[in-house]
mmCIF file of C-alpha atoms in Angstrom:
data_model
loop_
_atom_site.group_PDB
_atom_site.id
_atom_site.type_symbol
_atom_site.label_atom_id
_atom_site.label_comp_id
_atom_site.label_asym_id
_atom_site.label_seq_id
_atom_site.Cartn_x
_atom_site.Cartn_y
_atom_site.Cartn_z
ATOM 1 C CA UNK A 906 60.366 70.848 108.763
ATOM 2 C CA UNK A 907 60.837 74.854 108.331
ATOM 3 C CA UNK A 908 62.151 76.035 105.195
ATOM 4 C CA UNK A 909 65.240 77.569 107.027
ATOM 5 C CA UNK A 910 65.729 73.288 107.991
ATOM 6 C CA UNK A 911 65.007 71.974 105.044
ATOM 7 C CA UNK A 912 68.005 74.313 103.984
ATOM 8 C CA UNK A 913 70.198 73.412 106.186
ATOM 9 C CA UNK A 914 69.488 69.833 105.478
ATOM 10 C CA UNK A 915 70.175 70.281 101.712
ATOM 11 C CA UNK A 916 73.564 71.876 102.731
ATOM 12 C CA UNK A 917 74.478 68.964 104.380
ATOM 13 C CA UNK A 918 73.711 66.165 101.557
ATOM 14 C CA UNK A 919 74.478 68.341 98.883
ATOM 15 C CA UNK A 920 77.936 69.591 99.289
ATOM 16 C CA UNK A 921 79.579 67.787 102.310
ATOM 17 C CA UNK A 922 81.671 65.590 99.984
ATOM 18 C CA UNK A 923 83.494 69.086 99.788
ATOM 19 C CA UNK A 924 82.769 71.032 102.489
ATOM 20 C CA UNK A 925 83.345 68.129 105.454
ATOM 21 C CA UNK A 926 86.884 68.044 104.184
ATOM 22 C CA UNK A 927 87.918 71.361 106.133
ATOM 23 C CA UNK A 928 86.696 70.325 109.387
ATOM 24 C CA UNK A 929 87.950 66.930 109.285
ATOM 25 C CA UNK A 930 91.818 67.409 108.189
ATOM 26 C CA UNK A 931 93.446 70.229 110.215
ATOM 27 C CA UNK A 932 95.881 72.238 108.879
ATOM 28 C CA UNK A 933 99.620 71.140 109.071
ATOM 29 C CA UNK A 934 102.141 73.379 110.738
ATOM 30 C CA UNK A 935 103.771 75.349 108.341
ATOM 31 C CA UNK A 936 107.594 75.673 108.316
ATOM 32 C CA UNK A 937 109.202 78.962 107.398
ATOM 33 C CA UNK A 938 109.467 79.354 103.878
ATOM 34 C CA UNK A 939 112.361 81.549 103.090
ATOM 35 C CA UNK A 940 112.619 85.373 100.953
ATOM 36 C CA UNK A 941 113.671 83.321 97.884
ATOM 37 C CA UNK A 942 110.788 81.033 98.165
ATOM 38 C CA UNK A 943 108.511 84.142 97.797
ATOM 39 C CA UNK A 944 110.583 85.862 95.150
ATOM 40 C CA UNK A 945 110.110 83.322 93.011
ATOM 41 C CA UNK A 946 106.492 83.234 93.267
ATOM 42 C CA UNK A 947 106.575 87.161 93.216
ATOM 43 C CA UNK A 948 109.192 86.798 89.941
ATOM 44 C CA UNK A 949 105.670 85.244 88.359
ATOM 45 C CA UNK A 950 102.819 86.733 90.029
ATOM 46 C CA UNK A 951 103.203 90.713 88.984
ATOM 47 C CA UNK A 952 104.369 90.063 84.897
ATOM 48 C CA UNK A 953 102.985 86.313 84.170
ATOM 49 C CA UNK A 954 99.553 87.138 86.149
ATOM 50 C CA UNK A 955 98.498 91.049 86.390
ATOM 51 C CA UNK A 956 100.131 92.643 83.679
ATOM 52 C CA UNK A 957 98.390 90.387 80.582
ATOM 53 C CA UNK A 958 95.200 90.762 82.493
ATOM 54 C CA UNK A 959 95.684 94.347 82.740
ATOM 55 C CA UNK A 960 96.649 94.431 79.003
ATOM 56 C CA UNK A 961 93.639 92.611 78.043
ATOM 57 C CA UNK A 962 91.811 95.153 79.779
ATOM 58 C CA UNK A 963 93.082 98.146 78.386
ATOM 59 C CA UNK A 964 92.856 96.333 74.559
ATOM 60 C CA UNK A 965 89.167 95.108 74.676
ATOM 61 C CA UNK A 966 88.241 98.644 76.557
ATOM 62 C CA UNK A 967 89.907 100.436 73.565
ATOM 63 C CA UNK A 968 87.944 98.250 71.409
ATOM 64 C CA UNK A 969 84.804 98.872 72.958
ATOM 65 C CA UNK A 970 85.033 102.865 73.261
ATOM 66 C CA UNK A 971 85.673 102.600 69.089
ATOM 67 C CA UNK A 972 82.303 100.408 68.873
ATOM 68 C CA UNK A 973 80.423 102.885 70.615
ATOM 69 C CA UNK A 974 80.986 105.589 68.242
ATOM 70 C CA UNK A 975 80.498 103.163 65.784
ATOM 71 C CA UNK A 976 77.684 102.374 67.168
ATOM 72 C CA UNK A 977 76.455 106.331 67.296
ATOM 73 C CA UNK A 978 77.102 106.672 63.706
ATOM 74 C CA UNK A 979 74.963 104.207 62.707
ATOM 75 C CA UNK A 980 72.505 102.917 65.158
ATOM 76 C CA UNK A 981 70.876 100.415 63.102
ATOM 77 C CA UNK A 982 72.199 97.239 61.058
ATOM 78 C CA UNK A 983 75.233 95.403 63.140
ATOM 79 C CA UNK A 984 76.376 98.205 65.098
ATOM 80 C CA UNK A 985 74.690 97.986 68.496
ATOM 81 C CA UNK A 986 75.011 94.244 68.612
ATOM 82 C CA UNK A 987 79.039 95.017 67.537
ATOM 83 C CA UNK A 988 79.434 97.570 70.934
ATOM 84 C CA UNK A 989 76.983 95.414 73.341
ATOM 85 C CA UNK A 990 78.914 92.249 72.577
ATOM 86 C CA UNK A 991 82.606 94.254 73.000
ATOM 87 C CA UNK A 992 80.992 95.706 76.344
ATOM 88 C CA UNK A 993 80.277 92.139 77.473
ATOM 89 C CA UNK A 994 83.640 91.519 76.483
ATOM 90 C CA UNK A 995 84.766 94.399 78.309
ATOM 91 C CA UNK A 996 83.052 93.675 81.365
ATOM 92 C CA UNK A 997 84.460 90.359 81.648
ATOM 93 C CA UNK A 998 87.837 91.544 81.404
ATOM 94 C CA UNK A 999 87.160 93.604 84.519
ATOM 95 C CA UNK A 1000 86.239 91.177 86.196
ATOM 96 C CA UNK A 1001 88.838 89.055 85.784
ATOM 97 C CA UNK A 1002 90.960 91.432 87.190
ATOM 98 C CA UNK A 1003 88.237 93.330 89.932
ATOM 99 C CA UNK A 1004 90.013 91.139 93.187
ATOM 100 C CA UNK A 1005 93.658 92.956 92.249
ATOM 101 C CA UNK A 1006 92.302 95.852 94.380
ATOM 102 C CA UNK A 1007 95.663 97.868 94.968
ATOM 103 C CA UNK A 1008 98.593 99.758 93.219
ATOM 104 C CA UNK A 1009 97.210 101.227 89.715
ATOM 105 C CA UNK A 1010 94.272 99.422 89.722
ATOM 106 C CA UNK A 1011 93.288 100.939 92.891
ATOM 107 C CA UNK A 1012 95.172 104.973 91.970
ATOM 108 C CA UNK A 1013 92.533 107.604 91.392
ATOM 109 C CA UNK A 1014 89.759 105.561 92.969
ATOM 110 C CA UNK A 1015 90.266 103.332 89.703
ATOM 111 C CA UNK A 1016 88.371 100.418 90.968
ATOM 112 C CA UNK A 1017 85.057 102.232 92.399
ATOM 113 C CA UNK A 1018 85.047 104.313 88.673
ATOM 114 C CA UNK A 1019 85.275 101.141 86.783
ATOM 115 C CA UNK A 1020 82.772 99.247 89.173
ATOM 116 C CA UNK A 1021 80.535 101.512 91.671
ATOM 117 C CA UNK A 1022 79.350 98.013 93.390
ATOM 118 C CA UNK A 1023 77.772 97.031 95.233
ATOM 119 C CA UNK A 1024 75.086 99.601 94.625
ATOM 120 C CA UNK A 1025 71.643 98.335 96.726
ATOM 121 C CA UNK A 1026 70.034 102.002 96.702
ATOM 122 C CA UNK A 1027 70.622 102.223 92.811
ATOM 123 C CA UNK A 1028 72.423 105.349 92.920
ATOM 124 C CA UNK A 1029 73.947 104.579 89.427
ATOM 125 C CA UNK A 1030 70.569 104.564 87.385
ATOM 126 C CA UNK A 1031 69.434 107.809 89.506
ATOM 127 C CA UNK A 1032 72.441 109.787 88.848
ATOM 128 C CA UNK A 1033 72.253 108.438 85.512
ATOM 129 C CA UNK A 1034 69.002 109.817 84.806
ATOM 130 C CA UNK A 1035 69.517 113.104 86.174
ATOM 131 C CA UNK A 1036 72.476 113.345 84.353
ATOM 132 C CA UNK A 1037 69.972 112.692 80.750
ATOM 133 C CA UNK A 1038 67.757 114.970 81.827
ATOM 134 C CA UNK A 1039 70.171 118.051 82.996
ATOM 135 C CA UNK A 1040 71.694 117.779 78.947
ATOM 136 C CA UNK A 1041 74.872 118.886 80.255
ATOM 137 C CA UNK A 1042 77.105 118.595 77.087
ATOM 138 C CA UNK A 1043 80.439 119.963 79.202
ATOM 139 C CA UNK A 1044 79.959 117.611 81.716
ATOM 140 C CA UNK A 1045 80.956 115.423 79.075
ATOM 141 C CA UNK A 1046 84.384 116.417 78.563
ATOM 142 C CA UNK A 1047 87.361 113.676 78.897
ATOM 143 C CA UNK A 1048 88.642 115.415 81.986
ATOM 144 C CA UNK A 1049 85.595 116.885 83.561
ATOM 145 C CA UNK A 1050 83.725 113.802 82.910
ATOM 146 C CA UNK A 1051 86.679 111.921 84.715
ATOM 147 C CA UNK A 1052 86.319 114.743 87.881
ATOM 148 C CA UNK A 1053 82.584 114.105 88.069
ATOM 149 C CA UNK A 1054 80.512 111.206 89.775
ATOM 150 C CA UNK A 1055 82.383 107.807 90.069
ATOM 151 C CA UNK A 1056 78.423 106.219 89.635
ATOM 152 C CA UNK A 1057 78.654 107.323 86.145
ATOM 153 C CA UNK A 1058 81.956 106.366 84.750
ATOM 154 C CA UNK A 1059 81.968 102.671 84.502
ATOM 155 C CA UNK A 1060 80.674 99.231 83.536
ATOM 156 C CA UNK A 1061 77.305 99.674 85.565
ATOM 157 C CA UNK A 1062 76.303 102.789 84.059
ATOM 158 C CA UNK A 1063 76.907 101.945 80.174
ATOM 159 C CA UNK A 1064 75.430 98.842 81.037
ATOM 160 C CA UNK A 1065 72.095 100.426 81.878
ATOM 161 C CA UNK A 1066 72.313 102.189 78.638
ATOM 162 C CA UNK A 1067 73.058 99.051 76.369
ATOM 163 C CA UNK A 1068 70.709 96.735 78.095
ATOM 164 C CA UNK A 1069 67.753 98.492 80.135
ATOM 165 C CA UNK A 1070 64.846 97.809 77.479
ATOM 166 C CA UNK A 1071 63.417 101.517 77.504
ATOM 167 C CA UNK A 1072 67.140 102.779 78.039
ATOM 168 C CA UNK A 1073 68.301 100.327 75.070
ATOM 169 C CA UNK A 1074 65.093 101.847 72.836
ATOM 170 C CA UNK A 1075 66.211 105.852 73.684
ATOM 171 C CA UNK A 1076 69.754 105.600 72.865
ATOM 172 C CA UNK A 1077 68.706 104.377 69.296
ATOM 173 C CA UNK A 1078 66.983 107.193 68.421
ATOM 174 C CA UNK A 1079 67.887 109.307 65.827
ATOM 175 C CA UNK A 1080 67.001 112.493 68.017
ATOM 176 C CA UNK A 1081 68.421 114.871 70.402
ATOM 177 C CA UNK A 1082 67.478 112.629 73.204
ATOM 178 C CA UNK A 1083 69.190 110.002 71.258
ATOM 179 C CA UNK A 1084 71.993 111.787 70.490
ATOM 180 C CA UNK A 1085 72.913 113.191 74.242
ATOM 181 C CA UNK A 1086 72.557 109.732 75.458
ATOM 182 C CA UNK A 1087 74.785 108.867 72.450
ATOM 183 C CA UNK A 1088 77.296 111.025 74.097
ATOM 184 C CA UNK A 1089 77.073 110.053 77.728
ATOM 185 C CA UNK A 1090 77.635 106.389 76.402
ATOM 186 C CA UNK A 1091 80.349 107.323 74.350
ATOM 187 C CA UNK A 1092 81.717 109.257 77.519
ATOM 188 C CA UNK A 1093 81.542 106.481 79.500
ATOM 189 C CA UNK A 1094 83.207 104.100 77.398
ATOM 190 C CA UNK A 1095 86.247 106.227 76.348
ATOM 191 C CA UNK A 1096 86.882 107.286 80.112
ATOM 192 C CA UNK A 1097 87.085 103.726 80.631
ATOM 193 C CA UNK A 1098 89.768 102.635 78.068
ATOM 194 C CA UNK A 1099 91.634 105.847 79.496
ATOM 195 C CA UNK A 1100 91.732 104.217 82.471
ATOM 196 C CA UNK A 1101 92.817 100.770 80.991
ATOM 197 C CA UNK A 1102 95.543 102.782 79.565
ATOM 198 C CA UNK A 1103 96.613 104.320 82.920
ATOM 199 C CA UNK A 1104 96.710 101.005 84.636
ATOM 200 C CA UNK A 1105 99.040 99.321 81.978
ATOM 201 C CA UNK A 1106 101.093 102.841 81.865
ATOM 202 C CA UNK A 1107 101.877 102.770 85.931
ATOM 203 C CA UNK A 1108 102.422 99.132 85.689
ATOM 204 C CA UNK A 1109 105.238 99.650 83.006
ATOM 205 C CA UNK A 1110 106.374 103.056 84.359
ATOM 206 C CA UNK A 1111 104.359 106.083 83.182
ATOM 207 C CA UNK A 1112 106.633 108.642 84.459
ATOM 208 C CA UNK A 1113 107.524 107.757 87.925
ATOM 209 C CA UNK A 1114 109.156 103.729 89.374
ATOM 210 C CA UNK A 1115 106.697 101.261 87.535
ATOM 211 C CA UNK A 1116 104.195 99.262 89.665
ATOM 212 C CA UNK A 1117 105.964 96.154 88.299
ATOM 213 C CA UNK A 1118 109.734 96.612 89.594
ATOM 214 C CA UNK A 1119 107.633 98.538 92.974
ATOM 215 C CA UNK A 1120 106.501 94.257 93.569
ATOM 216 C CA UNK A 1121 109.177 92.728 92.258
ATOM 217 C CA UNK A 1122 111.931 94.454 93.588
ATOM 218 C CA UNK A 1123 110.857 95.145 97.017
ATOM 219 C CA UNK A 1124 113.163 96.626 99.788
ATOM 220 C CA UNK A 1125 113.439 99.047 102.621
ATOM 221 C CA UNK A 1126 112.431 102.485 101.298
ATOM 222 C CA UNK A 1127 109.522 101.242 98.825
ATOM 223 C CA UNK A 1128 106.995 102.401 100.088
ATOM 224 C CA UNK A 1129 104.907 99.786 99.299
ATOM 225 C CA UNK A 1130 106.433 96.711 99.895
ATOM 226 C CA UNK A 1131 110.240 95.825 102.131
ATOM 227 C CA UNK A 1132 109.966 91.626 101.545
ATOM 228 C CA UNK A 1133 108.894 89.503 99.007
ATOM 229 C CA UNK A 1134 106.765 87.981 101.651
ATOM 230 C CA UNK A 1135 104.785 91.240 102.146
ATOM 231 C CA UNK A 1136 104.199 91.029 98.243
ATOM 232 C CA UNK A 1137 102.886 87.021 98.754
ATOM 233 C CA UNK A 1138 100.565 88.121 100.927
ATOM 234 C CA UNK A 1139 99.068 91.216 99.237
ATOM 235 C CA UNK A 1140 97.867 88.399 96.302
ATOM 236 C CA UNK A 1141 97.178 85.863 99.298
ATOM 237 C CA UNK A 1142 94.679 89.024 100.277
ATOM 238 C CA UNK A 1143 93.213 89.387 97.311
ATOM 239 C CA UNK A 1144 92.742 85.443 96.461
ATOM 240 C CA UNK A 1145 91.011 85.473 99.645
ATOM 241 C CA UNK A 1146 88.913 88.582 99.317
ATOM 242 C CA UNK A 1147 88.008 87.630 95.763
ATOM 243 C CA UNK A 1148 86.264 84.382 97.528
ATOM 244 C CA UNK A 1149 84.880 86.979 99.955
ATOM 245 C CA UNK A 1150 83.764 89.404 97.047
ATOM 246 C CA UNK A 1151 81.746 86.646 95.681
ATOM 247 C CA UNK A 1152 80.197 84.961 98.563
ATOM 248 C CA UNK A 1153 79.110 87.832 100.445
ATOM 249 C CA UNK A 1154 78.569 91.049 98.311
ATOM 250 C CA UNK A 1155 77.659 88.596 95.033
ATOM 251 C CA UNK A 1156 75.699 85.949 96.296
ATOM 252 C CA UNK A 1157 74.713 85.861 99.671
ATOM 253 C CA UNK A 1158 72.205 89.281 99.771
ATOM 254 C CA UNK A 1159 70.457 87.941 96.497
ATOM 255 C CA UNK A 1160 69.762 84.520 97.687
ATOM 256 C CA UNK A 1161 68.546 85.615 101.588
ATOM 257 C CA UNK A 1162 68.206 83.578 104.095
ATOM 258 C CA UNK A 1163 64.721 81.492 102.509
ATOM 259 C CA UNK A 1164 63.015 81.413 99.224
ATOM 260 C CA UNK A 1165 60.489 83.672 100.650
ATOM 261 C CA UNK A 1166 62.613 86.363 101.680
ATOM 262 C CA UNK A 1167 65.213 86.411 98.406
ATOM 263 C CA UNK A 1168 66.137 89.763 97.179
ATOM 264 C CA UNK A 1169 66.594 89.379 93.417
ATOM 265 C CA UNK A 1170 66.601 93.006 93.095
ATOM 266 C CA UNK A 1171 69.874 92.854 94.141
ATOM 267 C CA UNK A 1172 71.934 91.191 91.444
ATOM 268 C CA UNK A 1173 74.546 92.910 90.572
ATOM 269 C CA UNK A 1174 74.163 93.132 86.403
ATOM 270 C CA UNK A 1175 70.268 93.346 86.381
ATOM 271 C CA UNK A 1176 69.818 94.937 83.282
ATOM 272 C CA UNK A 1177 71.893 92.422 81.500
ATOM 273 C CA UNK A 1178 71.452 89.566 83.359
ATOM 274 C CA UNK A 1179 74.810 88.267 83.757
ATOM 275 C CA UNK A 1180 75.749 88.193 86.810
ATOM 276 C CA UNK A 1181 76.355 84.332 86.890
ATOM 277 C CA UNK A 1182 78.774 84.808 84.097
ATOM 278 C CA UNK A 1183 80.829 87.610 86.029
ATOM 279 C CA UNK A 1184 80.915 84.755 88.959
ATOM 280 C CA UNK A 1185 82.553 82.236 86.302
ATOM 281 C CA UNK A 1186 84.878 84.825 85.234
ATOM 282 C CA UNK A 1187 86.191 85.499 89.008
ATOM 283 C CA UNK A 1188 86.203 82.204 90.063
ATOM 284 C CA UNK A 1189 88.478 80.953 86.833
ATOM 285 C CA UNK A 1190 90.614 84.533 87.342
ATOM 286 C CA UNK A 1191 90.923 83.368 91.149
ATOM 287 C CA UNK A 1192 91.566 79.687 90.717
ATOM 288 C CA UNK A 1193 94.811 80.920 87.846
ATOM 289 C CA UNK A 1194 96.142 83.613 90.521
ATOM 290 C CA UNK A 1195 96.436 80.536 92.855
ATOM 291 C CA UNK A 1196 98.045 78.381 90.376
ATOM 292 C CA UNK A 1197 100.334 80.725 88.992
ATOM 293 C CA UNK A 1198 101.937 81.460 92.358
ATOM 294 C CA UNK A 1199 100.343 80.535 95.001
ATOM 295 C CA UNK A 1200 100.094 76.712 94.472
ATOM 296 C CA UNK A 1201 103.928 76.866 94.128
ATOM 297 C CA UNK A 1202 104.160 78.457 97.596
ATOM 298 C CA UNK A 1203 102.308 75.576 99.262
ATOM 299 C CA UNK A 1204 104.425 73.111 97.108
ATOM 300 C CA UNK A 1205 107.826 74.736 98.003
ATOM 301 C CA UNK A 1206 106.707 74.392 101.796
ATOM 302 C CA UNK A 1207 106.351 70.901 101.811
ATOM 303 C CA UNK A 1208 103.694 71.260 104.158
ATOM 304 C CA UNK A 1209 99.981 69.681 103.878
ATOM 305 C CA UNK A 1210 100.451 67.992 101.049
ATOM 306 C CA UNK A 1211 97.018 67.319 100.396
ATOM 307 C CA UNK A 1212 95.960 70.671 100.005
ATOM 308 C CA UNK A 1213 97.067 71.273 96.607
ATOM 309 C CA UNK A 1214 95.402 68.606 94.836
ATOM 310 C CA UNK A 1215 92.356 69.289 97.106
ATOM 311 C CA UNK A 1216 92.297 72.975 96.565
ATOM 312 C CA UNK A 1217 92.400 72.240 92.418
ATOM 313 C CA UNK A 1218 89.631 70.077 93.011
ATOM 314 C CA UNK A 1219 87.086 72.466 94.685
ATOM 315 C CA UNK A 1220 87.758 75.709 92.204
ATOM 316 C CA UNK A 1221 87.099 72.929 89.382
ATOM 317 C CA UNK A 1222 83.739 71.475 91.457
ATOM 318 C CA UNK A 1223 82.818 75.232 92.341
ATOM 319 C CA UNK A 1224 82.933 76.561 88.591
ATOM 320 C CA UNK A 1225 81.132 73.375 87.505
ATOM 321 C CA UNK A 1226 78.259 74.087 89.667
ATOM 322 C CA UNK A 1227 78.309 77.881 88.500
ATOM 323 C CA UNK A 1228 78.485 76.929 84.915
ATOM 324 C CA UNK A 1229 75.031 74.578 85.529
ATOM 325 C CA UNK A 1230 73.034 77.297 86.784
ATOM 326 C CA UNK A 1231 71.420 77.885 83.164
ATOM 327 C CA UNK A 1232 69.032 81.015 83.935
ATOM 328 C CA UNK A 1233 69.640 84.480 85.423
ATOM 329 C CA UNK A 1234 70.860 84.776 89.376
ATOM 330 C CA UNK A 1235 67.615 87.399 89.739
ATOM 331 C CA UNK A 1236 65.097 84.377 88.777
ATOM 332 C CA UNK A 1237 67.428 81.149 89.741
ATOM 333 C CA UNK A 1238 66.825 82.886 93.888
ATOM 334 C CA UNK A 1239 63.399 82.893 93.190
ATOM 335 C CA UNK A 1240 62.966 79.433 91.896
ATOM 336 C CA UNK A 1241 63.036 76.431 94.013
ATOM 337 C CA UNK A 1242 64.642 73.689 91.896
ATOM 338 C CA UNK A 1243 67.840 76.520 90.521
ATOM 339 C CA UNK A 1244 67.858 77.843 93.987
ATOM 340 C CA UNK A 1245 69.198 74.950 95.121
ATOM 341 C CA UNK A 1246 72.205 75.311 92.752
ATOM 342 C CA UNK A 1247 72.693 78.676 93.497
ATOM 343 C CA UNK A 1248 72.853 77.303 97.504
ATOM 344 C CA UNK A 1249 74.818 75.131 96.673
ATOM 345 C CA UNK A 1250 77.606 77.439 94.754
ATOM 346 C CA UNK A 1251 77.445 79.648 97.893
ATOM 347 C CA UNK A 1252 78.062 77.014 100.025
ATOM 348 C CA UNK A 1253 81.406 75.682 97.902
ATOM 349 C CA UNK A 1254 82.627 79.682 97.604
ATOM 350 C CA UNK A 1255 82.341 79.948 101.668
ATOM 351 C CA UNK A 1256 84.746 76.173 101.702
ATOM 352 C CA UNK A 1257 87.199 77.741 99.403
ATOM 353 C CA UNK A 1258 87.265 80.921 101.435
ATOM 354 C CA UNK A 1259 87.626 78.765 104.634
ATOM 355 C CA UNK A 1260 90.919 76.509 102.974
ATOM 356 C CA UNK A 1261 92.387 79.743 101.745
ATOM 357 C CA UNK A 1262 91.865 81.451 105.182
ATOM 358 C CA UNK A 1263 92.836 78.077 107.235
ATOM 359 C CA UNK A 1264 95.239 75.909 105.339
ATOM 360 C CA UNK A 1265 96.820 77.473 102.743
ATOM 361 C CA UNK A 1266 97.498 80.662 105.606
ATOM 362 C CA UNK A 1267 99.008 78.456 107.466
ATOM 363 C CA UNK A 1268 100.901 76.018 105.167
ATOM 364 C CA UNK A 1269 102.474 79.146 103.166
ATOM 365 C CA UNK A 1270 103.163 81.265 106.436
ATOM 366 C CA UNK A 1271 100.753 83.794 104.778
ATOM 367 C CA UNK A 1272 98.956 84.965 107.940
ATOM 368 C CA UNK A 1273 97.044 88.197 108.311
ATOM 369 C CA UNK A 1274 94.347 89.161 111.147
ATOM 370 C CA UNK A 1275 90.643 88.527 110.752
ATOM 371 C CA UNK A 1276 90.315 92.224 110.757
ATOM 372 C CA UNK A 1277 92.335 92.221 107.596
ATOM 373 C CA UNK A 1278 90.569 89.817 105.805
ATOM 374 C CA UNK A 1279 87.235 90.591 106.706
ATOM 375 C CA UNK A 1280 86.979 93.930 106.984
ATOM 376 C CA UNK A 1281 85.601 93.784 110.328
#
């Protein structure tokens, strides 16, 4: 049997328990659910979901910028562990927040500066480098550093800086090399707590309607959003292209189509190796935004009442199998026995994506064109 079979064959005794479910049950015909159905989702959604996500963002970023000078003052003892551990900390919260891509977290190209992903022609370590080796001391400014290169101004950049074992060994010198790179870290990290800051400010109203009533209070005129059922589906979007993010950008390019052809160059968090644990994180951030609107949607509808239950089922299954993959996504592709697991996860993100897209579309009257959700 080819490889490619022997794949396919694993995909079928391996995960049909899960997967099988979405081709045997159809979906049920959903009945209209009415503009106070979806307000009272949307009355959760925007304060009991975002905004503490977006808080916890703009705290731990805070945090993390203070560590780093920290960190530049001292350079030996507990500092760097203290601002690599508040990074990873930082990183996460981004993460549990990346799928939310519109309204401030999307305003001045937020999301790309925070996350220039994916990133298969490494742009982020070149421009990185060049940036070290032009010494450029004014480029380092608050506001021209937040006007230059959205490579440089986020999570993937400091990360190469914290983690990257030559990288790691440079910025602890206690030279000028050490000190520019000092600054460029320190840079980085403050521009992104600015940013935090600026995402929490438009959601509460930084000087113009806040974010928050723009979603909650939505009616001809906003510009944004006329029904509460145009603000259901903007998180029934992102629920869906969270699944997507992970399946197809995350997962799918690193694992290839055999063992022989995986590309673990392309992990996303190479230098640090955690790219499983940003998979956890958006998988646990995606299975909360369903149950803290979503779920109530399908529940209020009173159509396919099996879906709820099942749907709890499979994000608890799917993070299960992501929390047993014990080594690093780069070397779990490349090694038979984890590969499997990592298959395996793939295969369970691509079943969610296909009851999100399927059932809970149509049980919720959440439907949006293939175009729309795919990008295609």
């Amino acid at each position: 049997m080819t490889e490619r079979g022997s794949l396919f064959m694993h995909f079928r005794t391996a995960a049909c328990a899960f997967a099988c479910v979405i081709t045997i049950l159809s979906p049920a015909s959903a009945r209209d659910l009415s503009e106070s159905d979806y307000a009272r989702a949307n009355a959760v959604l925007p304060e009991g979901y975002v905004l503490p996500r977006a808080e916890a963002l703009a705290r731990i970023t805070a945090t993390l910028s203070a560590s780093t000078v920290q960190f530049c003052k001292a350079r030996t003892g507990r500092a760097p562990d203290d601002a690599v551990a508040r990074f990873d900390a930082a990183f996460d919260a981004w993460i549990r927040v990346r799928h939310l891509s519109f309204g401030p977290f999307e305003f001045f190209l937020r999301g790309n500066r925070f996350q220039y992903s994916p990133d298969p022609g490494r742009r982020v370590a070149r421009d990185l480098d060049a940036l070290i080796a032009r010494k450029d001391v004014a480029s380092l400014a608050p506001r021209e550093f937040a006007k230059g290169s959205v490579t440089l101004q986020g999570f993937p950049a400091l990360e190469i800086l914290f983690y990257d074992p030559k990288a790691r060994v440079a910025l602890r010198r206690s030279d000028g090399e050490g000190d520019y790179r000092c600054r460029v870290a320190q840079a980085i990290a403050r521009n992104m707590a600015e940013m935090a800051a600026g995402v929490v400010a438009d959601w509460r109203g930084g000087g113009g309607e806040p974010f928050l009533q723009v979603m909650t209070r939505p009616r001809s005129g906003n510009a944004y959003y006329q029904t509460h059922r145009e603000v259901a589906l903007q998180f029934f979007k992102n629920l869906y292209g969270g699944l997507d993010l992970l399946a197809d950008v995350k997962l799918a390019p690193v694992l290839g189509p055999s063992l022989s052809e995986a590309r673990p160059e392309l992990e996303e968090s190479p230098a640090s190796g955690r790219s499983l644990a940003h998979v956890i994180s958006s998988l646990e951030a995606l299975e909360a935004l369903y149950a803290a609107g979503l779920e109530g949607l399908l529940r209020a509808s009173g159509n396919d009442t099996d879906l709820a239950p099942l749907l709890r089922r499979a994000f608890r299954m799917t993070i299960a199998t992501a929390r047993g993959i014990d080594v690093p996504l780069a070397r779990a592709v490349a090694d038979p026995a984890a590969r499997r697991q990592v298959e395996k996860l793939l295969l369970q993100i691509r079943a969610l994506k296909q009851l999100v897209s399927r059932r809970l579309s149509a049980a919720t009257g959440l439907v949006v064109g293939f175009n729309a959700l795919d990008g295609d």
